[in-house]
Short mmCIF file of N, CA and C and ligand atoms in Angstrom, two decimals:
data_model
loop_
_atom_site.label_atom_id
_atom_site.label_comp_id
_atom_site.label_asym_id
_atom_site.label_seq_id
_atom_site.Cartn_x
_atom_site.Cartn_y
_atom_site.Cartn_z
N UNK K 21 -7.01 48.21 -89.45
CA UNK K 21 -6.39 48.96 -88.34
C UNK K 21 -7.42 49.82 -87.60
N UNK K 22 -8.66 50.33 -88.29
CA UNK K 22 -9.01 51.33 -87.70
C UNK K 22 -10.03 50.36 -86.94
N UNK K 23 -10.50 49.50 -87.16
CA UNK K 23 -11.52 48.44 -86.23
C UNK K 23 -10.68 48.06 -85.10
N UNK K 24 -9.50 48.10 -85.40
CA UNK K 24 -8.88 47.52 -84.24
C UNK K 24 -8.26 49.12 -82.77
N UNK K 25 -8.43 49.68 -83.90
CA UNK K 25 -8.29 51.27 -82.87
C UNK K 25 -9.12 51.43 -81.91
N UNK K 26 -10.65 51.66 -82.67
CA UNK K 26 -12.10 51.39 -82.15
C UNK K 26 -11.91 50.12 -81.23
N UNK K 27 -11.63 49.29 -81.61
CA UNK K 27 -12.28 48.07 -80.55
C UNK K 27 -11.00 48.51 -79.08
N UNK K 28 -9.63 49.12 -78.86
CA UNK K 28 -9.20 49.43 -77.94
C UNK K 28 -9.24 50.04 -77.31
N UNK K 29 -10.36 51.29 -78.23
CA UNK K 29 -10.49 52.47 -77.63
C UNK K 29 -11.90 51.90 -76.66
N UNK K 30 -12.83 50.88 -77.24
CA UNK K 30 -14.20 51.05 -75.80
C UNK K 30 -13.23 50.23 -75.24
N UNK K 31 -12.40 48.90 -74.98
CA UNK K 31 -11.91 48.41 -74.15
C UNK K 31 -11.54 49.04 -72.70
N UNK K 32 -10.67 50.54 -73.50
CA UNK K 32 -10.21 51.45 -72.91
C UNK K 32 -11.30 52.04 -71.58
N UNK K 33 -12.39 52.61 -72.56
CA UNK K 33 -13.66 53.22 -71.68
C UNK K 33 -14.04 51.87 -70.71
N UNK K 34 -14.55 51.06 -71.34
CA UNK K 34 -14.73 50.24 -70.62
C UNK K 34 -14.45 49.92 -68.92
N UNK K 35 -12.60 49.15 -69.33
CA UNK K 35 -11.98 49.73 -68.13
C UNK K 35 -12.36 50.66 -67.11
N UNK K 36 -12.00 52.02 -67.68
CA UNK K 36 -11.92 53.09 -67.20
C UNK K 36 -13.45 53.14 -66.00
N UNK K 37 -14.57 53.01 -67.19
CA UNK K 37 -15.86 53.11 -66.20
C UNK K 37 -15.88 51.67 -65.08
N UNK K 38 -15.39 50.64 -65.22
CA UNK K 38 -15.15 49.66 -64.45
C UNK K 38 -14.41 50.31 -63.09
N UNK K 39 -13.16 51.14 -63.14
CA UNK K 39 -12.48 51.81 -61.99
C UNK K 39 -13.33 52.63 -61.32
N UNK K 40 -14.36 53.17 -62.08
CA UNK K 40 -15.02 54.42 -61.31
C UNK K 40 -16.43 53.68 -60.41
N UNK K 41 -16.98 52.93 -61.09
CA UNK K 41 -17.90 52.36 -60.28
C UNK K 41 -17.91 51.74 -59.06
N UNK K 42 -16.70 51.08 -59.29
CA UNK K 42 -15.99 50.61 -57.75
C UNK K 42 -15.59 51.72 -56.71
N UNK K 43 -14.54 52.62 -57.30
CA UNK K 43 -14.61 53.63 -56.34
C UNK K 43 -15.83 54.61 -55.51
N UNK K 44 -17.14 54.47 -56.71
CA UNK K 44 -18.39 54.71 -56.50
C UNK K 44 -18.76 54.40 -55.05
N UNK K 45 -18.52 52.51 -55.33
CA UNK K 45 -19.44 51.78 -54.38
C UNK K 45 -18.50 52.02 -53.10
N UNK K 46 -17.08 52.04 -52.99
CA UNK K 46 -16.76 52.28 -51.94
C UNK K 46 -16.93 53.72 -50.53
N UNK K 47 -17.67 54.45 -51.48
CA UNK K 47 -17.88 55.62 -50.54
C UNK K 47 -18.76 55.94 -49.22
N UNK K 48 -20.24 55.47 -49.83
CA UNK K 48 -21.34 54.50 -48.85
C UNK K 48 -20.33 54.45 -47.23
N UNK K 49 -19.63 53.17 -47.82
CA UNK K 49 -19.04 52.32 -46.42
C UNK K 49 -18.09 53.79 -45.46
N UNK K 50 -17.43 54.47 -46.09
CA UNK K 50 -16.35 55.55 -45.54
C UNK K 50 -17.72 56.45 -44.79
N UNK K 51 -18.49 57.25 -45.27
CA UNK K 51 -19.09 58.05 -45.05
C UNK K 51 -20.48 57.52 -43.73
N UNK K 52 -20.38 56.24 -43.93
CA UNK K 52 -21.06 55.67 -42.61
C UNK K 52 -19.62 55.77 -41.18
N UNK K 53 -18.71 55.22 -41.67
CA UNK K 53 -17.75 55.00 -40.61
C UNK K 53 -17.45 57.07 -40.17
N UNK K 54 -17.71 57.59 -41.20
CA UNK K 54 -16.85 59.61 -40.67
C UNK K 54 -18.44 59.69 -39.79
N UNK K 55 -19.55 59.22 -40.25
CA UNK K 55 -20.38 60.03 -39.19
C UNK K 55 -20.87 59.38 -38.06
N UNK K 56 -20.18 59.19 -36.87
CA UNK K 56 -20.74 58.52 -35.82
C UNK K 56 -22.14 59.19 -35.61
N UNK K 57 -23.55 58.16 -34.99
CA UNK K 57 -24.40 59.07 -34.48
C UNK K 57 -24.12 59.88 -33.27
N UNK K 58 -24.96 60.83 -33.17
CA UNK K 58 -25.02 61.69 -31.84
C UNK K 58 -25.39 61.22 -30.64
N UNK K 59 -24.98 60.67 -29.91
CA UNK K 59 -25.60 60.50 -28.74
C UNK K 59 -26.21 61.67 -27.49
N UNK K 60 -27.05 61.66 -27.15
CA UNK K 60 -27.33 62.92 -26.12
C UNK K 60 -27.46 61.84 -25.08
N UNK K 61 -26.84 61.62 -23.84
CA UNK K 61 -27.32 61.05 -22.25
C UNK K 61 -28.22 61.86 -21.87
N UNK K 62 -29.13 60.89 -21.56
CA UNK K 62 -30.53 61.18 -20.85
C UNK K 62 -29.98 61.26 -19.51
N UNK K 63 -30.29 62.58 -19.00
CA UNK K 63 -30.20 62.97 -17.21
C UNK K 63 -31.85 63.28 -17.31
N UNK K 64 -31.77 62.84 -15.42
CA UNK K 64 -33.21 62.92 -15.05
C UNK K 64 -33.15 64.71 -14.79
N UNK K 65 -34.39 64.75 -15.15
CA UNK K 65 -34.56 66.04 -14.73
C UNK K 65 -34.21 67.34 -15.90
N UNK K 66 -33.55 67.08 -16.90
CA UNK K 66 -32.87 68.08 -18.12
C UNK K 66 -33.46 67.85 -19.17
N UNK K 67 -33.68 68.64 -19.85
CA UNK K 67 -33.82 68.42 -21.25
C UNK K 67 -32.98 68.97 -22.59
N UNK K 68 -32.71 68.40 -23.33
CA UNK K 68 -31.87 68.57 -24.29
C UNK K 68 -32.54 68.99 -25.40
N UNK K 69 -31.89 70.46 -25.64
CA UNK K 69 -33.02 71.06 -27.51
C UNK K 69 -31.52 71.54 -28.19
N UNK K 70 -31.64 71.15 -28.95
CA UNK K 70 -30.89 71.87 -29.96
C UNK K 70 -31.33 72.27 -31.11
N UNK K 71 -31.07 73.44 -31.44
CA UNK K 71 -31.74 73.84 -33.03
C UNK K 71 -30.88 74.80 -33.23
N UNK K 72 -31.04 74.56 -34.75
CA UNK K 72 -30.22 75.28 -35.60
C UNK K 72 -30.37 76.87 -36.63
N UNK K 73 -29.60 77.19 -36.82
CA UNK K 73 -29.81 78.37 -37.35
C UNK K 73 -28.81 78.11 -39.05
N UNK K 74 -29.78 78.33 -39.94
CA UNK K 74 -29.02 78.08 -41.42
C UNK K 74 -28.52 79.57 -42.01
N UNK K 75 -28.24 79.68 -43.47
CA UNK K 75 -27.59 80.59 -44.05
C UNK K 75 -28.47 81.31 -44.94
N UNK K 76 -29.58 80.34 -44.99
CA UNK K 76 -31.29 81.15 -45.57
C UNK K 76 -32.01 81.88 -44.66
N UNK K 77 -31.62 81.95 -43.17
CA UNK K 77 -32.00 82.50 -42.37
C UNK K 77 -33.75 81.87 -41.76
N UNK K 78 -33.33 80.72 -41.48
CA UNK K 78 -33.97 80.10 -40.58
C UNK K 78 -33.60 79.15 -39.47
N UNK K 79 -34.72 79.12 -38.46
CA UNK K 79 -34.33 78.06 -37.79
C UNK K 79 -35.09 76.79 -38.20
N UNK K 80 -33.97 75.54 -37.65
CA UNK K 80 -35.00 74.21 -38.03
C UNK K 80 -36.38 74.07 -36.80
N UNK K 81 -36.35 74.51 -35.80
CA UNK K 81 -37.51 74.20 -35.16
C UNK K 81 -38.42 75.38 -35.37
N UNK K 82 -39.75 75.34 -34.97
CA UNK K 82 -40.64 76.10 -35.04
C UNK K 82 -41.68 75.94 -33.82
N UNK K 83 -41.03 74.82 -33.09
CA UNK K 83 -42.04 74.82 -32.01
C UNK K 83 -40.60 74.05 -30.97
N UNK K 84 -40.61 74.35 -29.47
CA UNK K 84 -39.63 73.50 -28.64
C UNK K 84 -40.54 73.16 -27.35
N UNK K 85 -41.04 71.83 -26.91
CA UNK K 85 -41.98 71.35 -25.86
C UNK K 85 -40.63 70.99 -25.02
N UNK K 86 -41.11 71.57 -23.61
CA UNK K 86 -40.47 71.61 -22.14
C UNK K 86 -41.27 70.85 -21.10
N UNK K 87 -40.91 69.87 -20.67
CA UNK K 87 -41.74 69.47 -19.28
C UNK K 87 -41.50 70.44 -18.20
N UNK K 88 -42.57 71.06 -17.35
CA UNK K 88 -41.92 71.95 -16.39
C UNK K 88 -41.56 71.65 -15.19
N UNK K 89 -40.77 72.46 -14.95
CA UNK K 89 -39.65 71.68 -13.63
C UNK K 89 -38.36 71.53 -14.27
N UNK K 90 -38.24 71.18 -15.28
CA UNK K 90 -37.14 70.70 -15.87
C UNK K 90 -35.69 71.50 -16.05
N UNK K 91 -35.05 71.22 -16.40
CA UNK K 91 -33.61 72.28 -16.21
C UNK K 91 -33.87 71.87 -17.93
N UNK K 92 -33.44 73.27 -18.61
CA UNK K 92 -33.20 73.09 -20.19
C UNK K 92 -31.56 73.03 -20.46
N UNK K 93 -31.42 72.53 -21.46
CA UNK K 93 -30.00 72.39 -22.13
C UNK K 93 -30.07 72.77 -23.32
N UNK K 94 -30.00 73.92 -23.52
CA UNK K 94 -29.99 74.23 -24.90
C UNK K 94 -29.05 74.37 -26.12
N UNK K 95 -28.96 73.82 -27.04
CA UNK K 95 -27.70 74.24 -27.83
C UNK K 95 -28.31 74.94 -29.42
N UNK K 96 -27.49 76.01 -29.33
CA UNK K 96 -28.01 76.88 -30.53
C UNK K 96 -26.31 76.26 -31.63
N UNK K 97 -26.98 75.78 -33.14
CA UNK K 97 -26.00 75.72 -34.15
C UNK K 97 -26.08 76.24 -34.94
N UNK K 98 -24.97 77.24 -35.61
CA UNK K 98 -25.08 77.90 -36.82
C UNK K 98 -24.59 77.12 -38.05
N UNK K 99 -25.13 76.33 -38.89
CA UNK K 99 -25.20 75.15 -39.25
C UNK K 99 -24.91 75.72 -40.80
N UNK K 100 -24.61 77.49 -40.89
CA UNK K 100 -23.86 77.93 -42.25
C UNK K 100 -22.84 78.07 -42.00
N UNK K 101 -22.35 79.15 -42.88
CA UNK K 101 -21.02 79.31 -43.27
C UNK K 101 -20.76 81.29 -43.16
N UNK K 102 -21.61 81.83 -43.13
CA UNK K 102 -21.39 83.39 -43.03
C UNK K 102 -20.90 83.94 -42.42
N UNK K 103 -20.46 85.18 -42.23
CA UNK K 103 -19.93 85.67 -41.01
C UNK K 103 -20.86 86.53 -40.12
N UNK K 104 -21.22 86.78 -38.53
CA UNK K 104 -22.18 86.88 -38.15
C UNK K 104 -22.40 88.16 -38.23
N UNK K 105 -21.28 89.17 -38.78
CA UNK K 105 -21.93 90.59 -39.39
C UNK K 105 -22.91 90.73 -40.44
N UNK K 106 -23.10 89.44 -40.92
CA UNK K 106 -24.45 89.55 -42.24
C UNK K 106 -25.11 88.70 -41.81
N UNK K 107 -25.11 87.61 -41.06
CA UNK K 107 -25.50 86.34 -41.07
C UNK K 107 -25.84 85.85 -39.56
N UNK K 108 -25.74 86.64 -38.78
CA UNK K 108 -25.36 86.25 -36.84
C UNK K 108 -27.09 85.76 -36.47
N UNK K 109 -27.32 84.62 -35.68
CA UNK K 109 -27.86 84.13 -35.09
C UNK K 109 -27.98 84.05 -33.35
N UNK K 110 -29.08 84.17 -33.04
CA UNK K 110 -29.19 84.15 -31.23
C UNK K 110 -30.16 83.06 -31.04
N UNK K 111 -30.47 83.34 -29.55
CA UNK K 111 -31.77 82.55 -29.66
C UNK K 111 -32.15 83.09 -28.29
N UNK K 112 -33.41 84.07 -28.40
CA UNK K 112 -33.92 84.90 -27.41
C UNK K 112 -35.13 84.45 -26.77
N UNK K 113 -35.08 84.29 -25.91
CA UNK K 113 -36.53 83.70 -25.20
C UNK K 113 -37.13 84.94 -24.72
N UNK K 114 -38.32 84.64 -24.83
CA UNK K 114 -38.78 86.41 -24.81
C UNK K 114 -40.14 86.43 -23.40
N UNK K 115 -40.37 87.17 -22.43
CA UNK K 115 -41.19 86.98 -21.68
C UNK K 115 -43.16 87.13 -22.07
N UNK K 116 -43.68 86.17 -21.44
CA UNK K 116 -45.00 86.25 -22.09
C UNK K 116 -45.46 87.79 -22.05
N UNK K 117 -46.70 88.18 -23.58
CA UNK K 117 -46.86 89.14 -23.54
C UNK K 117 -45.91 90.37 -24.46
N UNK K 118 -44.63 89.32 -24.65
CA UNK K 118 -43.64 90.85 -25.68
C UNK K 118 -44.49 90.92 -27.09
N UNK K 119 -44.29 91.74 -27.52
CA UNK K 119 -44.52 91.70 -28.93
C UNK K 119 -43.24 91.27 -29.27
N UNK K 120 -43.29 90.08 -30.80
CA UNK K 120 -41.94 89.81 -31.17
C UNK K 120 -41.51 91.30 -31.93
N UNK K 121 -42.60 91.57 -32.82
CA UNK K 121 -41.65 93.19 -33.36
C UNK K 121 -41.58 94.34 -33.01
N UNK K 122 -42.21 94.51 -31.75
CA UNK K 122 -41.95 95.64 -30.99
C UNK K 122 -40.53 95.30 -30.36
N UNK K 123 -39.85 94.40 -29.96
CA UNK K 123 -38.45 93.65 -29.10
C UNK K 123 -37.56 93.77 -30.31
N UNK K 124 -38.14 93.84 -31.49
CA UNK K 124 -37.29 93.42 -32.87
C UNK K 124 -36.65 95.17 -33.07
N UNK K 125 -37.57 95.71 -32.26
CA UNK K 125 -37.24 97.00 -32.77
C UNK K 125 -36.43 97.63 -31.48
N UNK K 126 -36.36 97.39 -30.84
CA UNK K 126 -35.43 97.66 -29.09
C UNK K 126 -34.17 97.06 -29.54
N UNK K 127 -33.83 96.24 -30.06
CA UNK K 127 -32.72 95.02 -30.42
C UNK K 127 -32.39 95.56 -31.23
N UNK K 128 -32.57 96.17 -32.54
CA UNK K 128 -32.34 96.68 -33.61
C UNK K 128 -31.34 97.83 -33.53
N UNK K 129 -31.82 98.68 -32.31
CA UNK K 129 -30.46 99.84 -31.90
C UNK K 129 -29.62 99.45 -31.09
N UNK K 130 -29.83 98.12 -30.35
CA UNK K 130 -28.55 97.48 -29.40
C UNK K 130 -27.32 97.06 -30.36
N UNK K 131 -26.83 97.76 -31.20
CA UNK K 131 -26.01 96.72 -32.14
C UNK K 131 -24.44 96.52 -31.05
N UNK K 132 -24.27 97.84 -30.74
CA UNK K 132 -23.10 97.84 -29.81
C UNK K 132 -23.07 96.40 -28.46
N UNK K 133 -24.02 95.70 -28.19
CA UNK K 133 -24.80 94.77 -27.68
C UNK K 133 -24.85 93.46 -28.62
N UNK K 134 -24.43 93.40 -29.62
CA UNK K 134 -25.06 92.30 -29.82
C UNK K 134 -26.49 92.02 -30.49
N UNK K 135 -27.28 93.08 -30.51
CA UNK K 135 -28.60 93.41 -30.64
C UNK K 135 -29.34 92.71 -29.44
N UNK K 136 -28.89 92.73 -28.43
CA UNK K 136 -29.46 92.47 -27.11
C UNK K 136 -29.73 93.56 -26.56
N UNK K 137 -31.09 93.66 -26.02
CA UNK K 137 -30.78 95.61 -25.94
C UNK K 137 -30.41 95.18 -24.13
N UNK K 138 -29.59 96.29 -23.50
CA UNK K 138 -28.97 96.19 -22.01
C UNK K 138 -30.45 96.22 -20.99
N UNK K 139 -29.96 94.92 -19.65
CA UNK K 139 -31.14 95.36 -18.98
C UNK K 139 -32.11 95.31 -19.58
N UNK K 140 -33.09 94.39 -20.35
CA UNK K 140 -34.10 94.52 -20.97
C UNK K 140 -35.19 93.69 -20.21
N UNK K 141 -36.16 94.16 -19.77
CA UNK K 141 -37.07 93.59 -19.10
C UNK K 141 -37.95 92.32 -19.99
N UNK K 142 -37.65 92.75 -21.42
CA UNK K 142 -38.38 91.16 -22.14
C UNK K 142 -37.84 90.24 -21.82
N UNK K 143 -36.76 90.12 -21.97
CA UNK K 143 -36.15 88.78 -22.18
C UNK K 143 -36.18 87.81 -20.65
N UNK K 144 -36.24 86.45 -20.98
CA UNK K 144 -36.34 85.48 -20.24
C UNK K 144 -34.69 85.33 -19.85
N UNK K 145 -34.34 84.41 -21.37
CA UNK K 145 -32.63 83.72 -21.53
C UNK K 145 -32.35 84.28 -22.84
N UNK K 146 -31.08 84.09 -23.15
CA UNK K 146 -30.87 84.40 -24.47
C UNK K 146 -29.34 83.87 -24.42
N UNK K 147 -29.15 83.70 -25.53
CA UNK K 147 -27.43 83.30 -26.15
C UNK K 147 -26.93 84.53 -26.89
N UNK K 148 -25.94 84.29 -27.01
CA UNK K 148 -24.73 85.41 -27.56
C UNK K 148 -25.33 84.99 -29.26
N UNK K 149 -24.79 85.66 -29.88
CA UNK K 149 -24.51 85.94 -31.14
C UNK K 149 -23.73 85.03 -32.23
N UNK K 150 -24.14 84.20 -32.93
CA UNK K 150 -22.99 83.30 -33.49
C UNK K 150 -23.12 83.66 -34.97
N UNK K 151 -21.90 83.27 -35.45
CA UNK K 151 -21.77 83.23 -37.05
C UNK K 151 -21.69 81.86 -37.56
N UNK K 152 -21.47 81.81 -38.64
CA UNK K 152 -21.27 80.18 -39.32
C UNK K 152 -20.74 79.53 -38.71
N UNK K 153 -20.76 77.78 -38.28
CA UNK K 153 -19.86 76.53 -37.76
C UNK K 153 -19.69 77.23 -36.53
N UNK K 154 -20.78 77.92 -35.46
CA UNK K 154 -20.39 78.29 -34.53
C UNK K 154 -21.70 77.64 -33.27
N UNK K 155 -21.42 77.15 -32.38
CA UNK K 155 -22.12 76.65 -31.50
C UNK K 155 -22.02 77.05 -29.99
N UNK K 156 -23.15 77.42 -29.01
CA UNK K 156 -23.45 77.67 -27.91
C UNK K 156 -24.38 76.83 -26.88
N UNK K 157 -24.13 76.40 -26.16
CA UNK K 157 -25.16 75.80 -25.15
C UNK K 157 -25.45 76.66 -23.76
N UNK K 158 -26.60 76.94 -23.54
CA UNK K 158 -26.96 77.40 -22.71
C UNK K 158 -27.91 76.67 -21.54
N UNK K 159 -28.09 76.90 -20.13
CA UNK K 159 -28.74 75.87 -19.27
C UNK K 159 -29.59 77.09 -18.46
N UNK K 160 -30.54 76.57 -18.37
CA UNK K 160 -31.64 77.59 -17.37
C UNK K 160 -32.84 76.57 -17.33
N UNK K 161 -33.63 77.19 -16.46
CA UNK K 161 -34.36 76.27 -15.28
C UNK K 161 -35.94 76.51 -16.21
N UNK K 162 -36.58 76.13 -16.86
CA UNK K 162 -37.99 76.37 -17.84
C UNK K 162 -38.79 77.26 -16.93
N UNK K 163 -39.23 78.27 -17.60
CA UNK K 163 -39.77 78.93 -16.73
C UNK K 163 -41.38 78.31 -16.64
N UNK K 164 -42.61 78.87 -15.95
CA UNK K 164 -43.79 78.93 -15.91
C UNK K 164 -44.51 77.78 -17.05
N UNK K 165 -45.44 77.13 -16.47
CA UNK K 165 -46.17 76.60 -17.91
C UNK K 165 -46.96 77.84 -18.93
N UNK K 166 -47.03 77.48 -20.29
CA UNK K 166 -47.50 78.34 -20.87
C UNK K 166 -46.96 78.69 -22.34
N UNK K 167 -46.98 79.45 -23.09
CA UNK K 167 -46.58 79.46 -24.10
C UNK K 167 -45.79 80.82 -24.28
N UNK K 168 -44.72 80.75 -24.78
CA UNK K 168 -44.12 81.87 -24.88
C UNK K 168 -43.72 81.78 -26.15
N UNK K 169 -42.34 83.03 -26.90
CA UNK K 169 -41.56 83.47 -27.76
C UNK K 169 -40.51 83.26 -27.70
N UNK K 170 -40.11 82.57 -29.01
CA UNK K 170 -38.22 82.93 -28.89
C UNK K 170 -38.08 83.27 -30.26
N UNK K 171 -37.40 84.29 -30.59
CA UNK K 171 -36.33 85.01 -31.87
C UNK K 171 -34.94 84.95 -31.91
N UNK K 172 -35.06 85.16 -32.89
CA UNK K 172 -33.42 85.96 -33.63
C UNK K 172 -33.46 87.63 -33.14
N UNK K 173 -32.48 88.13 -32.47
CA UNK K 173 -32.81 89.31 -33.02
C UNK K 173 -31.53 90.31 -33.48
N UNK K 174 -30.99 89.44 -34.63
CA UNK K 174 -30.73 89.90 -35.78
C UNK K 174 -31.27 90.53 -36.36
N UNK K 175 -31.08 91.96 -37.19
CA UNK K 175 -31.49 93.08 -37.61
C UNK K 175 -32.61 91.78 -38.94
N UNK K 176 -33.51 92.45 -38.74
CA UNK K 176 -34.31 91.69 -40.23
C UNK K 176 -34.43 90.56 -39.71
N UNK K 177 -34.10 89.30 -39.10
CA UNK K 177 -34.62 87.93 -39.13
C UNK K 177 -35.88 87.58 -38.06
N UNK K 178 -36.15 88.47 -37.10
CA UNK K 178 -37.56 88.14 -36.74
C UNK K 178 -38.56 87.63 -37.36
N UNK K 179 -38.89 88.13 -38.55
CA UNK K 179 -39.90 87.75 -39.44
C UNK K 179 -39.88 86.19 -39.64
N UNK K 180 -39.13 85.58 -40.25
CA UNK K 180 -38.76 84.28 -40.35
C UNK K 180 -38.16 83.21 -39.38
N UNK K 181 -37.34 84.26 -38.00
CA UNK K 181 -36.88 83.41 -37.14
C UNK K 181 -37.40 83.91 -35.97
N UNK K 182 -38.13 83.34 -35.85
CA UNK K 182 -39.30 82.94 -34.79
C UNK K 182 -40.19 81.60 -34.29
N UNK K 183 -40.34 81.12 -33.11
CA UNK K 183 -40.97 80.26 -32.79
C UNK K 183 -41.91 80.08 -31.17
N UNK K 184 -42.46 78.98 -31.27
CA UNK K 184 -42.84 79.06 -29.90
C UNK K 184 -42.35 77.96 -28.85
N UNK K 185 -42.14 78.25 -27.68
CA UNK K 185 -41.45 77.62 -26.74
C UNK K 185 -42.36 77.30 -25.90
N UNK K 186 -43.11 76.00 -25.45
CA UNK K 186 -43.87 75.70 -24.63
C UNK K 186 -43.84 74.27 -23.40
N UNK K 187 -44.15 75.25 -22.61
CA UNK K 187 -43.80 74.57 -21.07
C UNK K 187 -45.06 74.02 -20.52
N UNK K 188 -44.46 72.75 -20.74
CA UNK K 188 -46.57 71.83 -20.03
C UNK K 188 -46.28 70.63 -18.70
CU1 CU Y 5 -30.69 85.18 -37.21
#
């Protein structure tokens, strides 16, 4: 009896891991069909950037190339989950010449703002403020060739969220 317990019981497993492997293999196929790719349409004359802002407090780009002339399309994604009282993301284009932490520190008392400080002669463009699963697109005309700044200026994320924006 007891060989015969044993021999029903791997039958059993057996089975069992037989159901799961299949359900395994079927996931692949679902998870291709939930994510269509992105398409962006190419217009003459625009350019399309998007970058993201995570929950480690970075952005994915570190550098954004502009043909000049061009009209920008920008889309800022907050690609966590936080809420933007701990966690809020911008994306500040800053005029050649700012210091990023001298601006970090003007921004820092704008909180009533957004940390945008009012009327600020640095800034180029900038977006609002987002928290987690939150997205903005913004459109403005590239300024000057040359190399400039863009931040966070979220209290503390300058240091890490920072990059350069260059127009050739
Ligand atoms: Cu930030």
């Amino acid at each position: 009896m007891k060989i015969l317990n044993l021999f029903l019981a791997i039958a059993v497993m057996t089975l069992l891991s037989c159901g799961n492997s299949t359900e395994k293999k079927e996931e692949p196929s679902i998870k291709i069909n939930q994510t269509p790719k992105e398409t962006v349409e190419k217009e003459e004359g625009v350019t399309n950037v998007i970058i993201e802002g995570n929950d480690q407090m970075r952005y994915n780009l570190k550098e954004i190339k502009v043909p000049s002339g061009d009209q920008v399309k920008l889309t800022l994604k907050h690609v966590g989950q936080l809420d933007k009282k701990v966690m809020g993301h911008n994306f500040v284009l800053l005029k050649q010449g700012v210091d990023i932490n001298e601006f970090a520190k003007k921004a820092l008392k704008a909180k009533a703002n957004d940390h945008i400080p009012v009327d600020s002669p640095d800034i180029l463009v900038h977006t609002k403020m987002l928290g987690g699963g939150e997205e903005i697109t913004i459109t403005f005309d590239a300024p000057a060739v040359g190399t400039y700044d863009f931040v966070c200026s979220f209290p503390g994320h300058v240091a890490l969220m920072n990059g350069k924006f260059i127009v050739e």
